[in-house]
Amino acid sequence: MANSFSLTTFSSSSSLFIALLLIFSAAASAQLSSTFYSTSCPNALSTIQAAVQSAVANEKRMGASLLRLHFHDCFVQGCDGSVLLDDTSSFTGEKTAGPNQNSIRGFDVVDNIKKQVEAICNQTVSCADILAVAARDSVVALGGPSWTVQLGRRDSTTASLSQANSDIPSPNSNLSALISAFSKKGLSTNDMVALSGAHTIGQARCTVFRTRVYNETNIDASFATSVQGNCPSTGGDNNLSPLDLQTPTTFDNDYYTNLVNKKGLMHSDQQLFNGGSTDSLVNTYSTNPSRFTSDFVTAIVNMGNISPLTGTQGEIRLNCRKTN
């Protein structure tokens, strides 16, 4: 009887503890709001939008680069602007991590946006929020959907080179590794497939797809030959090829059509359509662009909610490259 009583008491206490955790978690998440800057910096979003539009008009590829910065930020420590930090004497930043070195770009554009925002609202808008808004505005600038960005993230005071190396999915990942990497961040397989559609824009370096276009068999032969023209079997590591040959600067669903036709540029791309569990969803997206855009919007909002710093956590950086 005593044992039964203590088990019941333990169970009740555990339930209460879990409930409190869920309430606390929901409260932290609820601190993000689409109207977070409506009073403190009402022109923040329009300022960011104008700067992004200018940058993308100057170089179409920049839209994909800014979207990728948001992704690489959120997958390391959550969406906290850590990807923007330069190395210091006390920690090594994330820019030299394997998935980032000679790959992520757009820092100057972010610096320019931050400078413009600081000019109208001193130390009010976080670098993490700038990345989230710039990602949305980049997609819109390239013909993609818009969405309501949740705001109120604060900036981290440190970064994690080790987590950048371990948690950002590799272009050589198999399907199971991709599903696992996204699941680790609280994102579903559906989220993963939809977010991969960001590869409808942007370019990749020869070094990350060379093995696929020379050695893999689940690839359209003419496509492989055309890509090899700009990616020799040795050398030319930094030569670029569009992730979507058809419409490389338009945010559409051609990425999925390419996969169905075995024209995915990177190994990790084609893994989404290679006889596995995600084939049916890729088929759906390839024929139903509105379903893709709807699911992409849901997925990127979910991604933007990964472990944000809110309230008094972190800080609002004056310079996105360094802590205050």
mmCIF file of C-alpha atoms in Angstrom:
data_model
loop_
_atom_site.group_PDB
_atom_site.id
_atom_site.type_symbol
_atom_site.label_atom_id
_atom_site.label_comp_id
_atom_site.label_asym_id
_atom_site.label_seq_id
_atom_site.Cartn_x
_atom_site.Cartn_y
_atom_site.Cartn_z
ATOM 1 C CA MET A 1 0.000 0.000 0.000
ATOM 2 C CA ALA A 2 2.842 2.344 0.879
ATOM 3 C CA ASN A 3 4.525 1.514 -2.381
ATOM 4 C CA SER A 4 1.324 2.157 -4.255
ATOM 5 C CA PHE A 5 0.920 5.477 -2.484
ATOM 6 C CA SER A 6 4.442 6.613 -3.257
ATOM 7 C CA LEU A 7 4.102 5.583 -6.894
ATOM 8 C CA THR A 8 0.894 7.576 -7.170
ATOM 9 C CA THR A 9 2.504 10.549 -5.466
ATOM 10 C CA PHE A 10 5.542 10.301 -7.740
ATOM 11 C CA SER A 11 3.290 10.016 -10.782
ATOM 12 C CA SER A 12 1.261 13.074 -9.740
ATOM 13 C CA SER A 13 4.405 15.068 -9.015
ATOM 14 C CA SER A 14 5.877 14.054 -12.358
ATOM 15 C CA SER A 15 2.694 15.042 -14.163
ATOM 16 C CA LEU A 16 2.717 18.418 -12.414
ATOM 17 C CA PHE A 17 6.389 18.923 -13.257
ATOM 18 C CA ILE A 18 5.800 18.052 -16.913
ATOM 19 C CA ALA A 19 2.763 20.341 -17.048
ATOM 20 C CA LEU A 20 4.793 23.203 -15.593
ATOM 21 C CA LEU A 21 7.545 22.566 -18.114
ATOM 22 C CA LEU A 22 5.041 22.657 -20.960
ATOM 23 C CA ILE A 23 3.525 25.883 -19.641
ATOM 24 C CA PHE A 24 6.979 27.436 -19.312
ATOM 25 C CA SER A 25 7.913 26.275 -22.805
ATOM 26 C CA ALA A 26 4.693 27.666 -24.270
ATOM 27 C CA ALA A 27 5.220 30.964 -22.463
ATOM 28 C CA ALA A 28 8.753 31.263 -23.839
ATOM 29 C CA SER A 29 7.526 30.508 -27.339
ATOM 30 C CA ALA A 30 4.642 32.933 -26.949
ATOM 31 C CA GLN A 31 7.146 35.737 -26.407
ATOM 32 C CA LEU A 32 7.712 35.717 -30.153
ATOM 33 C CA SER A 33 5.138 37.932 -31.807
ATOM 34 C CA SER A 34 4.529 39.274 -35.299
ATOM 35 C CA THR A 35 3.968 42.721 -33.773
ATOM 36 C CA PHE A 36 7.024 42.711 -31.514
ATOM 37 C CA TYR A 37 8.491 45.913 -33.031
ATOM 38 C CA SER A 38 5.240 47.694 -33.848
ATOM 39 C CA THR A 39 5.828 50.228 -31.072
ATOM 40 C CA SER A 40 9.559 50.074 -30.406
ATOM 41 C CA CYS A 41 10.623 50.217 -34.078
ATOM 42 C CA PRO A 42 7.614 50.510 -36.411
ATOM 43 C CA ASN A 43 9.751 50.967 -39.547
ATOM 44 C CA ALA A 44 12.050 48.011 -38.896
ATOM 45 C CA LEU A 45 10.396 45.575 -41.293
ATOM 46 C CA SER A 46 10.081 48.034 -44.169
ATOM 47 C CA THR A 47 13.721 49.042 -43.701
ATOM 48 C CA ILE A 48 14.873 45.419 -43.835
ATOM 49 C CA GLN A 49 12.668 44.714 -46.833
ATOM 50 C CA ALA A 50 14.030 47.649 -48.844
ATOM 51 C CA ALA A 51 17.617 46.641 -48.104
ATOM 52 C CA VAL A 52 16.984 43.026 -49.107
ATOM 53 C CA GLN A 53 15.230 44.054 -52.307
ATOM 54 C CA SER A 54 18.184 46.248 -53.213
ATOM 55 C CA ALA A 55 20.713 43.499 -52.481
ATOM 56 C CA VAL A 56 18.804 40.876 -54.472
ATOM 57 C CA ALA A 57 18.293 43.275 -57.375
ATOM 58 C CA ASN A 58 22.051 43.805 -57.399
ATOM 59 C CA GLU A 59 22.765 40.048 -57.280
ATOM 60 C CA LYS A 60 19.993 37.459 -57.579
ATOM 61 C CA ARG A 61 22.079 34.807 -55.836
ATOM 62 C CA MET A 62 22.075 36.902 -52.656
ATOM 63 C CA GLY A 63 18.457 35.925 -52.017
ATOM 64 C CA ALA A 64 19.454 32.281 -51.643
ATOM 65 C CA SER A 65 22.471 33.250 -49.538
ATOM 66 C CA LEU A 66 20.385 35.220 -47.036
ATOM 67 C CA LEU A 67 17.835 32.407 -46.787
ATOM 68 C CA ARG A 68 20.671 29.946 -46.142
ATOM 69 C CA LEU A 69 22.106 32.127 -43.372
ATOM 70 C CA HIS A 70 18.826 31.853 -41.481
ATOM 71 C CA PHE A 71 18.870 28.062 -41.879
ATOM 72 C CA HIS A 72 22.488 27.688 -40.765
ATOM 73 C CA ASP A 73 21.808 29.996 -37.838
ATOM 74 C CA CYS A 74 18.772 28.127 -36.555
ATOM 75 C CA PHE A 75 20.405 24.692 -36.717
ATOM 76 C CA VAL A 76 23.159 25.754 -34.308
ATOM 77 C CA GLN A 77 22.073 26.835 -30.807
ATOM 78 C CA GLY A 78 18.694 27.842 -32.220
ATOM 79 C CA CYS A 79 17.826 31.035 -34.113
ATOM 80 C CA ASP A 80 20.143 33.333 -32.171
ATOM 81 C CA GLY A 81 22.382 35.082 -34.712
ATOM 82 C CA SER A 82 25.373 32.969 -33.657
ATOM 83 C CA VAL A 83 26.329 32.251 -37.278
ATOM 84 C CA LEU A 84 27.197 35.930 -37.732
ATOM 85 C CA LEU A 85 29.812 36.106 -34.962
ATOM 86 C CA ASP A 86 33.479 36.424 -35.897
ATOM 87 C CA ASP A 87 36.130 34.493 -33.977
ATOM 88 C CA THR A 88 37.387 36.066 -30.761
ATOM 89 C CA SER A 89 40.087 35.265 -28.227
ATOM 90 C CA SER A 90 37.510 33.514 -26.035
ATOM 91 C CA PHE A 91 35.680 31.379 -28.623
ATOM 92 C CA THR A 92 35.832 30.219 -32.216
ATOM 93 C CA GLY A 93 32.800 31.182 -34.245
ATOM 94 C CA GLU A 94 30.860 29.068 -36.720
ATOM 95 C CA LYS A 95 32.102 30.611 -39.952
ATOM 96 C CA THR A 96 35.019 28.191 -40.297
ATOM 97 C CA ALA A 97 32.925 25.064 -39.655
ATOM 98 C CA GLY A 98 32.923 22.543 -42.484
ATOM 99 C CA PRO A 99 29.379 23.347 -43.716
ATOM 100 C CA ASN A 100 30.096 27.102 -43.586
ATOM 101 C CA GLN A 101 33.687 27.777 -44.649
ATOM 102 C CA ASN A 102 33.941 29.210 -48.166
ATOM 103 C CA SER A 103 30.221 28.589 -48.422
ATOM 104 C CA ILE A 104 27.926 30.850 -46.403
ATOM 105 C CA ARG A 105 27.933 34.456 -47.527
ATOM 106 C CA GLY A 106 25.925 37.675 -47.317
ATOM 107 C CA PHE A 107 27.526 39.030 -44.151
ATOM 108 C CA ASP A 108 28.126 42.435 -45.718
ATOM 109 C CA VAL A 109 24.453 42.662 -46.638
ATOM 110 C CA VAL A 110 23.463 41.826 -43.060
ATOM 111 C CA ASP A 111 25.922 44.458 -41.802
ATOM 112 C CA ASN A 112 24.288 47.022 -44.084
ATOM 113 C CA ILE A 113 20.795 46.084 -42.921
ATOM 114 C CA LYS A 114 21.857 46.287 -39.286
ATOM 115 C CA LYS A 115 23.431 49.711 -39.863
ATOM 116 C CA GLN A 116 20.217 51.021 -41.422
ATOM 117 C CA VAL A 117 18.046 49.586 -38.651
ATOM 118 C CA GLU A 118 20.341 50.966 -35.932
ATOM 119 C CA ALA A 119 20.031 54.397 -37.532
ATOM 120 C CA ILE A 120 16.280 54.435 -36.909
ATOM 121 C CA CYS A 121 16.093 52.367 -33.685
ATOM 122 C CA ASN A 122 19.202 52.073 -31.553
ATOM 123 C CA GLN A 123 19.846 48.600 -30.061
ATOM 124 C CA THR A 124 16.271 47.449 -30.551
ATOM 125 C CA VAL A 125 16.170 44.916 -33.399
ATOM 126 C CA SER A 126 18.231 41.747 -33.007
ATOM 127 C CA CYS A 127 20.512 40.269 -35.632
ATOM 128 C CA ALA A 128 18.616 36.981 -35.260
ATOM 129 C CA ASP A 129 15.364 38.708 -36.195
ATOM 130 C CA ILE A 130 17.059 40.462 -39.104
ATOM 131 C CA LEU A 131 18.055 37.050 -40.480
ATOM 132 C CA ALA A 132 14.502 35.731 -40.103
ATOM 133 C CA VAL A 133 12.950 38.719 -41.850
ATOM 134 C CA ALA A 134 15.638 38.864 -44.546
ATOM 135 C CA ALA A 135 15.000 35.184 -45.342
ATOM 136 C CA ARG A 136 11.310 35.905 -45.918
ATOM 137 C CA ASP A 137 11.977 39.031 -47.967
ATOM 138 C CA SER A 138 14.551 37.164 -50.076
ATOM 139 C CA VAL A 139 12.055 34.450 -50.975
ATOM 140 C CA VAL A 140 9.464 37.081 -51.894
ATOM 141 C CA ALA A 141 12.005 39.023 -53.981
ATOM 142 C CA LEU A 142 12.633 35.868 -56.032
ATOM 143 C CA GLY A 143 8.943 35.234 -56.700
ATOM 144 C CA GLY A 144 8.155 32.971 -53.755
ATOM 145 C CA PRO A 145 5.498 33.119 -51.046
ATOM 146 C CA SER A 146 5.342 35.527 -48.146
ATOM 147 C CA TRP A 147 4.594 34.682 -44.530
ATOM 148 C CA THR A 148 4.210 36.367 -41.172
ATOM 149 C CA VAL A 149 7.547 36.317 -39.348
ATOM 150 C CA GLN A 150 7.393 35.820 -35.602
ATOM 151 C CA LEU A 151 9.730 38.302 -33.890
ATOM 152 C CA GLY A 152 11.366 38.949 -30.554
ATOM 153 C CA ARG A 153 14.479 36.766 -30.782
ATOM 154 C CA ARG A 154 17.562 38.016 -28.988
ATOM 155 C CA ASP A 155 21.195 37.470 -29.940
ATOM 156 C CA SER A 156 23.541 34.941 -28.400
ATOM 157 C CA THR A 157 26.806 35.991 -26.800
ATOM 158 C CA THR A 158 28.630 32.907 -28.017
ATOM 159 C CA ALA A 159 28.771 30.470 -30.921
ATOM 160 C CA SER A 160 29.451 26.758 -31.382
ATOM 161 C CA LEU A 161 31.920 25.530 -33.977
ATOM 162 C CA SER A 162 31.412 21.929 -32.851
ATOM 163 C CA GLN A 163 27.621 22.101 -33.170
ATOM 164 C CA ALA A 164 27.916 23.709 -36.602
ATOM 165 C CA ASN A 165 30.077 20.778 -37.677
ATOM 166 C CA SER A 166 27.767 18.159 -36.196
ATOM 167 C CA ASP A 167 24.228 19.500 -36.628
ATOM 168 C CA ILE A 168 24.070 21.157 -40.051
ATOM 169 C CA PRO A 169 23.096 18.436 -42.551
ATOM 170 C CA SER A 170 25.807 17.457 -45.018
ATOM 171 C CA PRO A 171 25.270 17.504 -48.794
ATOM 172 C CA ASN A 172 26.454 13.896 -48.653
ATOM 173 C CA SER A 173 23.759 12.829 -46.181
ATOM 174 C CA ASN A 174 21.524 9.857 -46.873
ATOM 175 C CA LEU A 175 17.782 10.090 -46.264
ATOM 176 C CA SER A 176 17.902 8.580 -42.782
ATOM 177 C CA ALA A 177 20.587 11.071 -41.712
ATOM 178 C CA LEU A 178 18.552 13.977 -43.095
ATOM 179 C CA ILE A 179 15.413 12.879 -41.270
ATOM 180 C CA SER A 180 17.423 12.466 -38.066
ATOM 181 C CA ALA A 181 19.127 15.880 -38.349
ATOM 182 C CA PHE A 182 15.805 17.663 -38.739
ATOM 183 C CA SER A 183 14.080 15.565 -36.072
ATOM 184 C CA LYS A 184 16.824 16.557 -33.634
ATOM 185 C CA LYS A 185 15.677 20.160 -34.097
ATOM 186 C CA GLY A 186 12.002 19.322 -33.625
ATOM 187 C CA LEU A 187 11.227 19.387 -37.349
ATOM 188 C CA SER A 188 9.225 16.674 -39.080
ATOM 189 C CA THR A 189 10.142 14.732 -42.210
ATOM 190 C CA ASN A 190 7.516 16.805 -44.021
ATOM 191 C CA ASP A 191 9.259 19.974 -42.801
ATOM 192 C CA MET A 192 12.565 18.590 -44.059
ATOM 193 C CA VAL A 193 11.294 17.856 -47.560
ATOM 194 C CA ALA A 194 9.553 21.236 -47.804
ATOM 195 C CA LEU A 195 12.577 23.179 -46.528
ATOM 196 C CA SER A 196 14.808 21.333 -48.998
ATOM 197 C CA GLY A 197 12.787 23.132 -51.672
ATOM 198 C CA ALA A 198 14.882 26.187 -50.840
ATOM 199 C CA HIS A 199 17.333 24.551 -53.256
ATOM 200 C CA THR A 200 15.120 25.806 -56.049
ATOM 201 C CA ILE A 201 17.363 28.900 -55.831
ATOM 202 C CA GLY A 202 21.065 29.373 -55.289
ATOM 203 C CA GLN A 203 24.234 27.621 -56.356
ATOM 204 C CA ALA A 204 26.562 24.960 -55.021
ATOM 205 C CA ARG A 205 30.326 24.473 -55.280
ATOM 206 C CA CYS A 206 31.782 21.696 -57.386
ATOM 207 C CA THR A 207 33.411 20.108 -54.352
ATOM 208 C CA VAL A 208 30.038 19.227 -52.788
ATOM 209 C CA PHE A 209 28.505 17.540 -55.856
ATOM 210 C CA ARG A 210 31.504 16.184 -57.790
ATOM 211 C CA THR A 211 31.146 12.645 -56.424
ATOM 212 C CA ARG A 212 27.481 12.555 -57.412
ATOM 213 C CA VAL A 213 27.880 13.713 -61.014
ATOM 214 C CA TYR A 214 30.834 11.413 -61.691
ATOM 215 C CA ASN A 215 30.092 8.298 -59.637
ATOM 216 C CA GLU A 216 26.394 7.925 -58.873
ATOM 217 C CA THR A 217 23.995 5.954 -61.046
ATOM 218 C CA ASN A 218 20.636 7.439 -60.020
ATOM 219 C CA ILE A 219 21.313 10.508 -62.151
ATOM 220 C CA ASP A 220 20.170 11.580 -65.594
ATOM 221 C CA ALA A 221 23.142 11.035 -67.921
ATOM 222 C CA SER A 222 22.722 14.224 -69.938
ATOM 223 C CA PHE A 223 22.332 16.251 -66.760
ATOM 224 C CA ALA A 224 25.507 14.743 -65.307
ATOM 225 C CA THR A 225 27.436 15.524 -68.492
ATOM 226 C CA SER A 226 26.223 19.131 -68.568
ATOM 227 C CA VAL A 227 27.230 19.710 -64.947
ATOM 228 C CA GLN A 228 30.628 18.056 -65.447
ATOM 229 C CA GLY A 229 31.403 20.806 -67.934
ATOM 230 C CA ASN A 230 31.797 23.228 -65.037
ATOM 231 C CA CYS A 231 33.040 20.715 -62.477
ATOM 232 C CA PRO A 232 36.139 18.803 -63.593
ATOM 233 C CA SER A 233 36.999 15.502 -61.939
ATOM 234 C CA THR A 234 39.956 17.232 -60.285
ATOM 235 C CA GLY A 235 40.396 20.928 -59.516
ATOM 236 C CA GLY A 236 37.819 23.674 -59.813
ATOM 237 C CA ASP A 237 36.477 22.980 -56.339
ATOM 238 C CA ASN A 238 34.859 26.405 -56.067
ATOM 239 C CA ASN A 239 33.264 26.408 -59.525
ATOM 240 C CA LEU A 240 29.532 26.990 -59.149
ATOM 241 C CA SER A 241 26.490 25.291 -60.646
ATOM 242 C CA PRO A 242 22.841 26.212 -60.056
ATOM 243 C CA LEU A 243 20.926 23.902 -57.734
ATOM 244 C CA ASP A 244 18.039 24.231 -60.201
ATOM 245 C CA LEU A 245 19.221 24.550 -63.806
ATOM 246 C CA GLN A 246 15.802 25.544 -65.155
ATOM 247 C CA THR A 247 14.948 28.560 -62.999
ATOM 248 C CA PRO A 248 17.927 29.188 -60.678
ATOM 249 C CA THR A 249 16.767 32.618 -59.544
ATOM 250 C CA THR A 250 13.032 31.930 -59.255
ATOM 251 C CA PHE A 251 11.495 30.424 -56.141
ATOM 252 C CA ASP A 252 9.245 27.697 -57.578
ATOM 253 C CA ASN A 253 8.697 23.932 -57.395
ATOM 254 C CA ASP A 254 11.093 22.990 -60.232
ATOM 255 C CA TYR A 255 13.479 21.529 -57.642
ATOM 256 C CA TYR A 256 11.069 18.647 -57.094
ATOM 257 C CA THR A 257 10.491 18.106 -60.814
ATOM 258 C CA ASN A 258 14.255 17.829 -61.142
ATOM 259 C CA LEU A 259 14.369 15.170 -58.429
ATOM 260 C CA VAL A 260 11.662 13.115 -60.151
ATOM 261 C CA ASN A 261 13.775 13.325 -63.326
ATOM 262 C CA LYS A 262 16.956 12.311 -61.439
ATOM 263 C CA LYS A 263 18.437 15.772 -61.839
ATOM 264 C CA GLY A 264 19.120 16.594 -58.198
ATOM 265 C CA LEU A 265 22.510 18.303 -58.037
ATOM 266 C CA MET A 266 23.696 17.070 -54.647
ATOM 267 C CA HIS A 267 23.549 13.587 -53.168
ATOM 268 C CA SER A 268 21.337 14.818 -50.312
ATOM 269 C CA ASP A 269 18.890 16.324 -52.829
ATOM 270 C CA GLN A 270 18.359 13.131 -54.811
ATOM 271 C CA GLN A 271 17.991 11.144 -51.596
ATOM 272 C CA LEU A 272 14.530 12.690 -51.259
ATOM 273 C CA PHE A 273 13.485 10.787 -54.391
ATOM 274 C CA ASN A 274 15.358 7.531 -54.430
ATOM 275 C CA GLY A 275 12.849 4.816 -53.606
ATOM 276 C CA GLY A 276 12.407 5.951 -50.007
ATOM 277 C CA SER A 277 9.647 7.201 -47.729
ATOM 278 C CA THR A 278 9.711 10.760 -49.093
ATOM 279 C CA ASP A 279 9.147 9.872 -52.764
ATOM 280 C CA SER A 280 5.387 10.448 -52.614
ATOM 281 C CA LEU A 281 5.755 13.907 -51.090
ATOM 282 C CA VAL A 282 8.316 14.907 -53.726
ATOM 283 C CA ASN A 283 5.866 13.698 -56.392
ATOM 284 C CA THR A 284 3.136 15.812 -54.815
ATOM 285 C CA TYR A 285 5.276 18.942 -54.687
ATOM 286 C CA SER A 286 6.413 18.442 -58.281
ATOM 287 C CA THR A 287 2.830 18.600 -59.542
ATOM 288 C CA ASN A 288 1.222 20.838 -56.917
ATOM 289 C CA PRO A 289 3.167 24.101 -56.459
ATOM 290 C CA SER A 290 0.584 25.590 -54.092
ATOM 291 C CA ARG A 291 0.937 22.604 -51.749
ATOM 292 C CA PHE A 292 4.707 23.080 -51.781
ATOM 293 C CA THR A 293 4.564 26.788 -50.979
ATOM 294 C CA SER A 294 1.999 26.223 -48.234
ATOM 295 C CA ASP A 295 4.109 23.497 -46.622
ATOM 296 C CA PHE A 296 7.300 25.522 -47.061
ATOM 297 C CA VAL A 297 5.777 28.460 -45.204
ATOM 298 C CA THR A 298 4.683 26.189 -42.348
ATOM 299 C CA ALA A 299 8.116 24.565 -42.197
ATOM 300 C CA ILE A 300 10.168 27.757 -42.209
ATOM 301 C CA VAL A 301 8.010 29.273 -39.469
ATOM 302 C CA ASN A 302 8.610 26.082 -37.473
ATOM 303 C CA MET A 303 12.334 26.388 -38.140
ATOM 304 C CA GLY A 304 12.320 30.005 -37.005
ATOM 305 C CA ASN A 305 10.928 28.840 -33.655
ATOM 306 C CA ILE A 306 13.912 26.634 -32.819
ATOM 307 C CA SER A 307 15.134 27.581 -29.325
ATOM 308 C CA PRO A 308 14.941 31.381 -29.587
ATOM 309 C CA LEU A 309 16.470 33.533 -26.869
ATOM 310 C CA THR A 310 13.738 35.806 -25.528
ATOM 311 C CA GLY A 311 13.000 38.160 -22.655
ATOM 312 C CA THR A 312 16.233 38.956 -20.840
ATOM 313 C CA GLN A 313 18.228 36.123 -22.414
ATOM 314 C CA GLY A 314 21.156 37.048 -24.644
ATOM 315 C CA GLU A 315 21.416 40.613 -25.891
ATOM 316 C CA ILE A 316 20.643 42.942 -28.784
ATOM 317 C CA ARG A 317 23.964 43.256 -30.594
ATOM 318 C CA LEU A 318 25.046 46.639 -31.879
ATOM 319 C CA ASN A 319 27.274 44.886 -34.415
ATOM 320 C CA CYS A 320 26.135 41.511 -35.740
ATOM 321 C CA ARG A 321 29.730 40.287 -36.020
ATOM 322 C CA LYS A 322 30.599 40.708 -32.336
ATOM 323 C CA THR A 323 29.074 40.751 -28.903
ATOM 324 C CA ASN A 324 28.487 44.029 -27.101
#
